[in-house]
mmCIF file of C-alpha atoms in Angstrom:
data_model
loop_
_atom_site.group_PDB
_atom_site.id
_atom_site.type_symbol
_atom_site.label_atom_id
_atom_site.label_comp_id
_atom_site.label_asym_id
_atom_site.label_seq_id
_atom_site.Cartn_x
_atom_site.Cartn_y
_atom_site.Cartn_z
ATOM 1 C CA MET C 1 -15.874 75.659 69.479
ATOM 2 C CA ASN C 2 -15.301 78.455 72.374
ATOM 3 C CA LEU C 3 -16.014 76.880 75.962
ATOM 4 C CA PRO C 4 -19.496 78.754 77.136
ATOM 5 C CA ARG C 5 -19.213 80.314 80.520
ATOM 6 C CA GLU C 6 -22.241 82.713 81.224
ATOM 7 C CA ARG C 7 -25.971 82.037 80.469
ATOM 8 C CA VAL C 8 -25.775 83.923 77.657
ATOM 9 C CA ASP C 9 -23.248 81.717 75.788
ATOM 10 C CA LEU C 10 -26.044 78.658 76.801
ATOM 11 C CA GLU C 11 -28.751 81.199 75.263
ATOM 12 C CA LYS C 12 -26.655 81.679 72.103
ATOM 13 C CA MET C 13 -26.092 78.148 71.561
ATOM 14 C CA ILE C 14 -29.832 77.466 71.848
ATOM 15 C CA SER C 15 -31.154 80.229 69.171
ATOM 16 C CA GLY C 16 -28.575 79.179 66.647
ATOM 17 C CA GLN C 17 -29.497 75.503 66.872
ATOM 18 C CA VAL C 18 -25.963 74.522 67.516
ATOM 19 C CA GLN C 19 -26.093 70.777 66.663
ATOM 20 C CA GLU C 20 -24.401 67.447 68.639
ATOM 21 C CA SER C 21 -21.396 66.638 67.176
ATOM 22 C CA LEU C 22 -18.628 64.518 67.332
ATOM 23 C CA HIS C 23 -16.865 67.468 69.841
ATOM 24 C CA LEU C 24 -19.953 68.668 71.378
ATOM 25 C CA ASP C 25 -22.811 66.594 73.841
ATOM 26 C CA TYR C 26 -25.717 68.149 75.739
ATOM 27 C CA LYS C 27 -26.669 66.627 78.550
ATOM 28 C CA ARG C 28 -29.568 67.082 81.205
ATOM 29 C CA SER C 29 -28.829 68.058 84.843
ATOM 30 C CA MET C 30 -30.410 64.774 86.006
ATOM 31 C CA ALA C 31 -27.251 63.210 84.337
ATOM 32 C CA VAL C 32 -25.340 64.482 87.524
ATOM 33 C CA SER C 33 -25.550 62.476 90.570
ATOM 34 C CA ASN C 34 -23.729 60.268 92.895
ATOM 35 C CA LYS C 35 -25.136 57.482 91.298
ATOM 36 C CA ASN C 36 -24.274 58.060 87.210
ATOM 37 C CA ARG C 37 -19.994 58.894 88.245
ATOM 38 C CA THR C 38 -19.537 55.904 85.897
ATOM 39 C CA GLU C 39 -21.740 57.296 83.188
ATOM 40 C CA ILE C 40 -19.834 60.730 83.942
ATOM 41 C CA ALA C 41 -16.458 59.372 83.327
ATOM 42 C CA LYS C 42 -17.377 57.126 80.182
ATOM 43 C CA ASP C 43 -18.419 60.525 78.375
ATOM 44 C CA VAL C 44 -15.378 62.311 79.451
ATOM 45 C CA SER C 45 -13.080 59.386 78.612
ATOM 46 C CA SER C 46 -14.661 59.390 75.056
ATOM 47 C CA PHE C 47 -13.900 62.686 74.188
ATOM 48 C CA ALA C 48 -10.259 62.382 75.433
ATOM 49 C CA ASN C 49 -9.548 59.255 73.159
ATOM 50 C CA SER C 50 -11.060 60.808 70.188
ATOM 51 C CA ASP C 51 -10.725 64.327 69.516
ATOM 52 C CA GLY C 52 -11.209 66.387 72.183
ATOM 53 C CA GLY C 53 -14.647 68.535 72.387
ATOM 54 C CA ILE C 54 -17.266 69.886 75.166
ATOM 55 C CA ILE C 55 -20.113 68.662 77.528
ATOM 56 C CA VAL C 56 -22.527 70.961 78.963
ATOM 57 C CA TYR C 57 -24.570 70.152 81.376
ATOM 58 C CA GLY C 58 -28.333 71.891 82.470
ATOM 59 C CA ILE C 59 -29.123 71.929 78.228
ATOM 60 C CA GLU C 60 -32.285 69.613 77.140
ATOM 61 C CA GLU C 61 -31.973 68.618 73.866
ATOM 62 C CA GLU C 62 -34.330 66.797 70.722
ATOM 63 C CA GLU C 63 -32.884 65.116 68.150
ATOM 64 C CA HIS C 64 -29.350 66.445 68.746
ATOM 65 C CA LEU C 65 -30.430 70.264 68.759
ATOM 66 C CA PRO C 66 -30.688 72.501 72.072
ATOM 67 C CA ILE C 67 -34.158 73.272 73.114
ATOM 68 C CA ARG C 68 -34.072 74.675 76.696
ATOM 69 C CA ILE C 69 -31.977 75.207 79.719
ATOM 70 C CA ASP C 70 -33.177 73.045 82.504
ATOM 71 C CA ALA C 71 -33.528 74.252 86.162
ATOM 72 C CA GLY C 72 -29.789 73.430 86.569
ATOM 73 C CA ILE C 73 -27.697 71.342 88.944
ATOM 74 C CA ASP C 74 -27.420 72.119 92.976
ATOM 75 C CA HIS C 75 -24.404 73.494 93.130
ATOM 76 C CA ASN C 76 -24.403 73.645 96.622
ATOM 77 C CA THR C 77 -23.643 69.404 96.168
ATOM 78 C CA HIS C 78 -22.273 68.946 93.092
ATOM 79 C CA ASN C 79 -19.812 71.592 92.131
ATOM 80 C CA ARG C 80 -16.241 72.104 90.134
ATOM 81 C CA GLU C 81 -14.354 69.909 92.754
ATOM 82 C CA TRP C 82 -17.099 67.168 92.399
ATOM 83 C CA PHE C 83 -16.918 67.084 88.943
ATOM 84 C CA GLU C 84 -13.096 67.397 89.290
ATOM 85 C CA ASN C 85 -12.942 64.448 91.539
ATOM 86 C CA VAL C 86 -15.686 62.340 89.591
ATOM 87 C CA ILE C 87 -13.321 62.327 86.699
ATOM 88 C CA HIS C 88 -9.544 62.189 88.560
ATOM 89 C CA GLY C 89 -10.971 59.045 90.388
ATOM 90 C CA ASN C 90 -12.716 57.231 87.543
ATOM 91 C CA VAL C 91 -10.335 57.299 84.337
ATOM 92 C CA ALA C 92 -6.895 56.273 84.446
ATOM 93 C CA PRO C 93 -4.760 57.352 83.288
ATOM 94 C CA ARG C 94 -5.146 60.801 84.488
ATOM 95 C CA LEU C 95 -6.812 63.235 82.332
ATOM 96 C CA ASP C 96 -5.018 66.228 81.479
ATOM 97 C CA GLY C 97 -5.854 69.940 80.915
ATOM 98 C CA ILE C 98 -9.739 69.435 81.522
ATOM 99 C CA VAL C 99 -11.762 73.006 81.963
ATOM 100 C CA ILE C 100 -14.964 73.086 84.070
ATOM 101 C CA ALA C 101 -17.015 76.046 83.545
ATOM 102 C CA GLN C 102 -19.848 76.631 86.400
ATOM 103 C CA ILE C 103 -22.246 78.974 84.982
ATOM 104 C CA PRO C 104 -25.048 80.453 87.294
ATOM 105 C CA LEU C 105 -28.330 79.826 86.693
ATOM 106 C CA SER C 106 -30.038 81.029 90.324
ATOM 107 C CA SER C 107 -29.000 81.482 93.194
ATOM 108 C CA ASP C 108 -28.223 77.400 94.188
ATOM 109 C CA ARG C 109 -28.580 76.304 90.827
ATOM 110 C CA SER C 110 -26.105 76.201 88.028
ATOM 111 C CA ALA C 111 -25.072 74.600 85.037
ATOM 112 C CA TYR C 112 -21.592 73.387 83.998
ATOM 113 C CA ALA C 113 -19.431 72.970 80.632
ATOM 114 C CA ILE C 114 -16.838 70.762 80.525
ATOM 115 C CA GLU C 115 -13.867 71.360 77.926
ATOM 116 C CA ILE C 116 -11.765 68.138 77.326
ATOM 117 C CA PRO C 117 -9.018 68.013 75.094
ATOM 118 C CA LYS C 118 -7.518 65.409 73.107
ATOM 119 C CA SER C 119 -5.401 63.155 74.792
ATOM 120 C CA TYR C 120 -1.994 62.249 73.928
ATOM 121 C CA ARG C 121 -1.360 60.020 76.758
ATOM 122 C CA GLY C 122 -4.023 57.401 76.436
ATOM 123 C CA PRO C 123 -6.205 55.481 75.610
ATOM 124 C CA HIS C 124 -8.128 56.633 78.817
ATOM 125 C CA GLN C 125 -10.268 53.750 80.551
ATOM 126 C CA GLU C 126 -13.218 53.806 82.907
ATOM 127 C CA ARG C 127 -11.904 52.524 85.609
ATOM 128 C CA ARG C 128 -15.096 50.702 87.321
ATOM 129 C CA SER C 129 -15.465 48.674 83.356
ATOM 130 C CA TYR C 130 -12.258 48.594 82.719
ATOM 131 C CA ARG C 131 -13.041 49.892 79.327
ATOM 132 C CA TYR C 132 -12.080 52.105 76.620
ATOM 133 C CA TYR C 133 -14.605 54.303 74.945
ATOM 134 C CA ARG C 134 -14.773 56.554 72.185
ATOM 135 C CA ARG C 135 -17.214 59.309 70.634
ATOM 136 C CA TYR C 136 -19.029 57.969 67.356
ATOM 137 C CA ASN C 137 -21.184 60.605 65.788
ATOM 138 C CA PHE C 138 -23.644 61.761 68.758
ATOM 139 C CA LYS C 139 -22.745 58.672 70.781
ATOM 140 C CA VAL C 140 -20.352 57.034 73.425
ATOM 141 C CA GLU C 141 -19.169 53.500 72.385
ATOM 142 C CA PRO C 142 -16.648 50.786 73.366
ATOM 143 C CA MET C 143 -12.952 50.792 71.533
ATOM 144 C CA GLU C 144 -12.362 48.182 69.107
ATOM 145 C CA ASP C 145 -8.703 46.975 69.728
ATOM 146 C CA TYR C 146 -6.960 48.516 66.473
ATOM 147 C CA GLU C 147 -8.667 51.988 67.750
ATOM 148 C CA ILE C 148 -7.139 51.264 71.328
ATOM 149 C CA ALA C 149 -3.480 50.885 69.537
ATOM 150 C CA ASP C 150 -4.160 53.807 67.102
ATOM 151 C CA VAL C 151 -4.860 55.635 70.594
ATOM 152 C CA ARG C 152 -1.765 54.475 72.565
ATOM 153 C CA ASN C 153 0.387 55.294 68.935
ATOM 154 C CA ARG C 154 -0.419 59.267 69.585
ATOM 155 C CA ARG C 155 2.583 59.005 72.277
ATOM 156 C CA GLN C 156 5.020 58.238 69.225
ATOM 157 C CA ILE C 157 3.852 61.375 67.781
ATOM 158 C CA VAL C 158 4.138 63.571 70.894
ATOM 159 C CA LYS C 159 7.709 62.547 72.532
ATOM 160 C CA SER C 160 8.000 63.273 76.036
ATOM 161 C CA LEU C 161 9.744 66.625 77.163
ATOM 162 C CA ILE C 162 10.525 65.520 81.102
ATOM 163 C CA ASN C 163 12.763 63.392 82.067
ATOM 164 C CA PHE C 164 12.832 62.505 86.125
ATOM 165 C CA ASP C 165 15.878 59.974 86.491
ATOM 166 C CA ILE C 166 17.995 58.804 89.328
ATOM 167 C CA GLU C 167 21.719 59.767 89.430
ATOM 168 C CA THR C 168 24.106 58.973 92.653
ATOM 169 C CA GLU C 169 27.478 60.671 93.845
ATOM 170 C CA HIS C 170 30.300 58.431 94.344
ATOM 171 C CA ALA C 171 28.091 55.442 94.338
ATOM 172 C CA LEU C 172 26.867 56.522 97.354
ATOM 173 C CA LEU C 173 24.478 59.926 97.668
ATOM 174 C CA ILE C 174 21.419 59.563 95.498
ATOM 175 C CA HIS C 175 19.768 62.823 93.430
ATOM 176 C CA PHE C 176 16.910 63.167 91.641
ATOM 177 C CA SER C 177 17.371 64.678 88.216
ATOM 178 C CA ILE C 178 15.433 67.077 86.607
ATOM 179 C CA THR C 179 15.629 67.547 82.927
ATOM 180 C CA ASN C 180 14.274 69.108 80.508
ATOM 181 C CA ILE C 181 15.394 66.633 77.109
ATOM 182 C CA GLY C 182 13.140 67.920 74.385
ATOM 183 C CA SER C 183 14.118 70.702 71.582
ATOM 184 C CA VAL C 184 11.256 73.304 73.047
ATOM 185 C CA ALA C 185 10.923 75.053 76.140
ATOM 186 C CA THR C 186 7.931 73.480 78.570
ATOM 187 C CA GLU C 187 5.541 75.750 81.325
ATOM 188 C CA ASN C 188 4.257 75.254 84.486
ATOM 189 C CA VAL C 189 5.899 71.930 85.628
ATOM 190 C CA LYS C 190 4.160 70.364 88.382
ATOM 191 C CA LEU C 191 5.603 67.342 90.365
ATOM 192 C CA THR C 192 3.315 65.115 92.006
ATOM 193 C CA PHE C 193 4.111 62.082 94.114
ATOM 194 C CA ASP C 194 2.593 59.045 95.594
ATOM 195 C CA PRO C 195 3.674 58.395 98.429
ATOM 196 C CA MET C 196 5.503 61.585 98.964
ATOM 197 C CA PRO C 197 9.179 60.936 99.413
ATOM 198 C CA SER C 198 11.394 61.330 102.820
ATOM 199 C CA TRP C 199 12.615 64.229 102.147
ATOM 200 C CA PRO C 200 16.030 65.441 103.989
ATOM 201 C CA GLY C 201 16.536 68.573 105.432
ATOM 202 C CA ASP C 202 14.594 71.441 104.514
ATOM 203 C CA VAL C 203 14.939 69.642 100.645
ATOM 204 C CA GLU C 204 10.545 69.580 100.677
ATOM 205 C CA ASN C 205 10.683 73.611 101.030
ATOM 206 C CA ALA C 206 12.577 73.711 97.392
ATOM 207 C CA PRO C 207 10.137 75.816 95.215
ATOM 208 C CA LEU C 208 10.205 73.571 92.391
ATOM 209 C CA LEU C 209 8.630 71.284 94.570
ATOM 210 C CA LYS C 210 6.874 73.623 96.660
ATOM 211 C CA ASN C 211 5.349 76.132 93.419
ATOM 212 C CA GLY C 212 6.280 74.080 90.360
ATOM 213 C CA ILE C 213 8.500 75.597 87.630
ATOM 214 C CA THR C 214 7.113 78.400 85.383
ATOM 215 C CA SER C 215 9.524 78.110 82.123
ATOM 216 C CA PHE C 216 11.780 75.146 81.876
ATOM 217 C CA PRO C 217 14.133 75.597 78.318
ATOM 218 C CA PRO C 218 15.657 72.437 77.114
ATOM 219 C CA GLY C 219 18.723 71.132 78.048
ATOM 220 C CA ARG C 220 18.047 72.712 81.514
ATOM 221 C CA ASN C 221 18.563 70.063 84.565
ATOM 222 C CA TYR C 222 17.792 70.634 88.488
ATOM 223 C CA LEU C 223 18.878 68.163 91.498
ATOM 224 C CA LEU C 224 17.015 67.199 93.977
ATOM 225 C CA ARG C 225 19.322 65.896 97.335
ATOM 226 C CA TYR C 226 18.116 62.877 98.709
ATOM 227 C CA HIS C 227 19.294 59.876 101.183
ATOM 228 C CA SER C 228 22.373 57.527 100.767
ATOM 229 C CA PHE C 229 22.037 53.899 99.646
ATOM 230 C CA PRO C 230 23.449 52.488 103.243
ATOM 231 C CA GLN C 231 20.316 54.983 105.099
ATOM 232 C CA ILE C 232 17.995 54.040 102.285
ATOM 233 C CA LEU C 233 18.460 50.550 101.982
ATOM 234 C CA ASP C 234 18.922 48.855 105.388
ATOM 235 C CA ASN C 235 16.015 46.574 105.856
ATOM 236 C CA ASN C 236 14.961 48.465 109.083
ATOM 237 C CA SER C 237 14.877 51.883 107.355
ATOM 238 C CA PRO C 238 12.382 54.042 107.208
ATOM 239 C CA ILE C 239 13.033 56.026 104.283
ATOM 240 C CA VAL C 240 10.826 56.110 101.571
ATOM 241 C CA SER C 241 12.610 54.191 98.676
ATOM 242 C CA CYS C 242 9.643 53.006 96.237
ATOM 243 C CA PHE C 243 7.065 55.824 94.815
ATOM 244 C CA ASP C 244 5.623 57.301 91.266
ATOM 245 C CA VAL C 245 6.033 60.382 90.037
ATOM 246 C CA GLU C 246 3.880 62.545 87.616
ATOM 247 C CA ALA C 247 4.971 65.560 85.812
ATOM 248 C CA THR C 248 2.599 67.720 84.326
ATOM 249 C CA TYR C 249 3.466 70.207 82.269
ATOM 250 C CA TYR C 250 2.448 72.824 78.985
ATOM 251 C CA ASN C 251 3.736 70.957 75.732
ATOM 252 C CA SER C 252 3.551 73.710 72.992
ATOM 253 C CA GLN C 253 4.054 71.301 70.266
ATOM 254 C CA VAL C 254 0.319 70.173 70.938
ATOM 255 C CA ASP C 255 -0.608 73.137 72.279
ATOM 256 C CA SER C 256 -2.089 70.992 75.679
ATOM 257 C CA MET C 257 -1.051 70.039 79.126
ATOM 258 C CA VAL C 258 0.167 66.848 78.968
ATOM 259 C CA THR C 259 1.358 64.036 82.036
ATOM 260 C CA ASP C 260 4.304 62.059 81.819
ATOM 261 C CA ARG C 261 4.874 59.498 84.487
ATOM 262 C CA PHE C 262 7.453 57.376 85.977
ATOM 263 C CA HIS C 263 8.177 54.649 88.897
ATOM 264 C CA ILE C 264 10.961 55.096 90.960
ATOM 265 C CA ASP C 265 12.267 52.108 93.268
ATOM 266 C CA LEU C 266 15.815 52.614 95.240
ATOM 267 C CA ARG C 267 15.741 49.160 96.045
ATOM 268 C CA ASP C 268 16.457 47.937 91.951
ATOM 269 C CA PHE C 269 19.960 48.801 93.327
ATOM 270 C CA LEU C 270 20.433 46.186 95.654
ATOM 271 C CA TYR C 271 23.178 43.989 95.026
ATOM 272 C CA THR C 272 24.162 45.888 91.643
ATOM 273 C CA SER C 273 27.718 47.941 91.128
ATOM 274 C CA SER C 274 28.236 51.253 90.134
ATOM 275 C CA PRO C 275 31.001 52.380 87.429
ATOM 276 C CA SER C 276 33.569 54.233 88.968
ATOM 277 C CA SER C 277 33.562 57.946 90.696
ATOM 278 C CA PRO C 278 35.477 60.621 88.193
ATOM 279 C CA MET C 279 37.372 60.730 91.281
ATOM 280 C CA TYR C 280 39.363 57.471 90.848
ATOM 281 C CA GLU C 281 39.612 58.711 86.608
ATOM 282 C CA GLN C 282 41.553 61.060 87.872
ATOM 283 C CA ALA C 283 44.002 59.145 90.089
ATOM 284 C CA GLY C 284 46.470 58.581 87.719
ATOM 285 C CA LYS C 285 47.294 62.177 87.266
ATOM 286 C CA ILE C 286 47.393 63.152 91.017
ATOM 287 C CA GLU C 287 49.516 60.336 91.274
ATOM 288 C CA GLN C 288 51.870 61.587 89.147
ATOM 289 C CA ALA C 289 51.774 65.155 90.080
ATOM 290 C CA ILE C 290 52.566 64.304 93.422
ATOM 291 C CA LYS C 291 55.491 61.989 92.009
ATOM 292 C CA ASP C 292 57.191 65.418 90.160
ATOM 293 C CA LEU C 293 56.244 67.128 94.128
ATOM 294 C CA THR C 294 58.055 64.542 95.724
ATOM 295 C CA LYS C 295 61.639 65.243 93.689
ATOM 296 C CA GLU C 296 61.363 68.555 93.909
ATOM 297 C CA VAL C 297 61.539 68.412 97.476
ATOM 298 C CA GLU C 298 64.335 65.617 97.346
ATOM 299 C CA LYS C 299 66.107 68.403 95.135
ATOM 300 C CA GLU C 300 65.627 70.699 97.790
ATOM 301 C CA GLY C 301 67.181 68.571 100.830
ATOM 302 C CA ARG C 302 64.477 68.805 102.668
ATOM 303 C CA SER C 303 63.580 66.679 104.909
ATOM 304 C CA LEU C 304 60.366 64.219 104.709
ATOM 305 C CA ASP C 305 60.733 61.891 107.536
ATOM 306 C CA ARG C 306 57.426 63.080 108.924
ATOM 307 C CA LEU C 307 55.513 61.765 105.853
ATOM 308 C CA THR C 308 54.363 58.653 104.756
ATOM 309 C CA SER C 309 54.729 57.022 101.932
ATOM 310 C CA ILE C 310 52.599 59.191 99.020
ATOM 311 C CA ALA C 311 53.240 57.361 95.875
ATOM 312 C CA GLY C 312 53.497 53.319 96.320
ATOM 313 C CA ALA C 313 54.437 50.396 93.532
ATOM 314 C CA THR C 314 50.878 49.770 94.241
ATOM 315 C CA GLY C 315 49.398 53.176 93.129
ATOM 316 C CA LEU C 316 48.036 56.601 95.161
ATOM 317 C CA ASP C 317 49.072 55.778 98.781
ATOM 318 C CA LEU C 318 48.268 59.806 99.792
ATOM 319 C CA SER C 319 45.224 60.711 102.556
ATOM 320 C CA ILE C 320 43.301 63.377 102.376
ATOM 321 C CA THR C 321 44.936 64.572 105.546
ATOM 322 C CA THR C 322 48.360 64.636 104.415
ATOM 323 C CA LEU C 323 47.288 66.324 100.949
ATOM 324 C CA ARG C 324 45.503 69.119 103.383
ATOM 325 C CA ASN C 325 48.556 69.757 105.599
ATOM 326 C CA LEU C 326 51.366 69.332 102.826
ATOM 327 C CA ARG C 327 52.429 72.709 102.896
ATOM 328 C CA HIS C 328 52.227 73.032 106.756
ATOM 329 C CA VAL C 329 54.726 69.568 107.209
ATOM 330 C CA LEU C 330 57.067 71.306 103.964
ATOM 331 C CA ALA C 331 57.029 74.672 106.118
ATOM 332 C CA GLY C 332 58.544 72.773 109.127
ATOM 333 C CA GLY C 333 55.354 73.783 111.226
ATOM 334 C CA ASN C 334 53.245 71.822 113.842
ATOM 335 C CA GLU C 335 50.093 72.704 113.471
ATOM 336 C CA MET C 336 47.485 71.161 111.213
ATOM 337 C CA GLU C 337 44.517 73.275 109.081
ATOM 338 C CA LYS C 338 41.546 72.283 110.267
ATOM 339 C CA ILE C 339 38.796 71.485 107.403
ATOM 340 C CA ASN C 340 35.538 73.269 106.457
ATOM 341 C CA PRO C 341 33.475 70.165 106.811
ATOM 342 C CA ARG C 342 30.846 71.874 104.337
ATOM 343 C CA GLY C 343 29.578 69.879 101.180
ATOM 344 C CA LEU C 344 32.729 67.362 101.792
ATOM 345 C CA ASP C 345 32.384 63.601 100.910
ATOM 346 C CA TYR C 346 31.325 61.359 103.337
ATOM 347 C CA ARG C 347 34.953 59.693 102.827
ATOM 348 C CA VAL C 348 36.503 61.944 104.357
ATOM 349 C CA PHE C 349 34.574 61.828 107.334
ATOM 350 C CA ARG C 350 35.587 57.965 107.317
ATOM 351 C CA GLU C 351 39.287 58.810 107.050
ATOM 352 C CA VAL C 352 39.843 61.374 108.845
ATOM 353 C CA LEU C 353 37.226 60.463 111.993
ATOM 354 C CA GLY C 354 38.090 56.595 111.742
ATOM 355 C CA ILE C 355 34.041 55.681 111.708
ATOM 356 C CA ASP C 356 31.865 53.525 109.747
ATOM 357 C CA VAL C 357 30.642 54.555 106.421
ATOM 358 C CA GLN C 358 26.861 55.028 107.440
ATOM 359 C CA LEU C 359 27.966 57.417 110.477
ATOM 360 C CA ALA C 360 29.887 59.176 108.067
ATOM 361 C CA ALA C 361 27.340 59.195 105.611
ATOM 362 C CA ARG C 362 24.910 60.764 108.079
ATOM 363 C CA LEU C 363 27.991 63.550 109.128
ATOM 364 C CA ALA C 364 27.944 63.980 105.510
ATOM 365 C CA ASP C 365 24.640 64.653 105.431
ATOM 366 C CA PHE C 366 24.111 66.909 107.874
ATOM 367 C CA PHE C 367 26.944 69.409 106.715
ATOM 368 C CA TRP C 368 25.481 69.666 103.762
ATOM 369 C CA ARG C 369 22.561 71.558 105.464
ATOM 370 C CA ASP C 370 23.059 74.769 106.179
ATOM 371 C CA ASP C 371 21.517 74.986 109.710
ATOM 372 C CA GLU C 372 22.850 77.259 112.134
ATOM 373 C CA GLU C 373 20.249 75.641 114.828
ATOM 374 C CA ALA C 374 21.251 72.171 114.108
ATOM 375 C CA ASP C 375 23.278 70.340 117.361
ATOM 376 C CA LEU C 376 25.798 67.212 116.549
ATOM 377 C CA ARG C 377 24.512 65.212 118.871
ATOM 378 C CA GLN C 378 21.355 64.792 117.522
ATOM 379 C CA ILE C 379 23.000 62.257 114.576
ATOM 380 C CA GLU C 380 22.820 58.921 115.675
ATOM 381 C CA GLY C 381 26.283 57.389 116.411
ATOM 382 C CA VAL C 382 28.074 60.592 117.549
ATOM 383 C CA THR C 383 29.566 60.308 121.258
ATOM 384 C CA ASP C 384 31.464 63.284 123.862
ATOM 385 C CA GLU C 385 34.475 61.908 122.055
ATOM 386 C CA LEU C 386 33.614 61.431 118.317
ATOM 387 C CA LEU C 387 32.434 64.893 118.864
ATOM 388 C CA GLU C 388 35.687 66.255 120.471
ATOM 389 C CA LYS C 389 37.523 65.040 117.430
ATOM 390 C CA ILE C 390 35.353 66.742 115.004
ATOM 391 C CA ARG C 391 35.901 69.573 116.846
ATOM 392 C CA LYS C 392 39.414 69.245 116.347
ATOM 393 C CA TRP C 393 40.195 68.597 112.877
ATOM 394 C CA PHE C 394 37.102 70.259 111.624
ATOM 395 C CA LEU C 395 35.746 73.933 111.485
ATOM 396 C CA VAL C 396 32.889 73.910 113.688
ATOM 397 C CA LYS C 397 31.298 75.557 116.909
#
């Protein structure tokens, strides 16, 4: 059945004596009021928990048959937004794909038709009574335990296509990962957060956060940069570390909008350890390459007096500064090449400048941003002495 959108559609339902059913319910306009919010939530959730359907507000019925269009609902006080607020505020979890059609009857009165799709993320509960309802013939009835279990099992039929998770870089920097883990593309992906994360820099302006993702092919992954663990897990940190995420999207497998929900709590990582960074997995190869380089230099009879030991018995002992300037030393030069700070790991700043981890992380975060107007002096812990060292070793203004 198509959703009625004009008065003529309602008149056709009346003249055709379209009977109420599992998928259709008629309601008088007086059913729409602030005191009837709970009843509206019960009716809407019952359709979602059953097989979906349409509720028409503004038609009188007798013996389940439409008789006439009544005076209508004052759309100045009860508009589409009012219905959306009633439904989303009184049904849990949130319902997806609901369509509300306002059908003008006069200058200040309207009928309303609400289309509720069958839900694959239920069961849905009326919040005030904490009960679940379903459609049975022409009535709304509380659900039995086995019926609740059946609706819950729909989730097993329709697998999630979107995953929202945490990824770490060098066990320090945090990224949020959004991935299409399904085998089909999703469309119109919208992310909502509660509360909103404390996005660093201009990340909050990322198009996928502001506008959503129009088409999301299988296997694609997006990363959103967040803060570092030392910044977040500090006891006095104002950075949001715990929030909920809702990913709403069109799922072609059920021809419907669905919502997947995720809970993120970064404090779960307190006192836990992380696997080694890929950087360390390559350490053996780097060490061997350096040993080979040392042998070649010795064959040429070049002096290595100005170099520290680069391959000791306990493993790799080569500083980042030495690597960056090896060619200058071998060429006999004294001037060291400055380092481009953009995109560098926090460890570079810690080693070259001799600063603590948290300040190094703040510097790394600063240079991740592409903001020419930003001032290094705004970073907590940056002194004039440190600024002079930064300008000595890095390519900065």
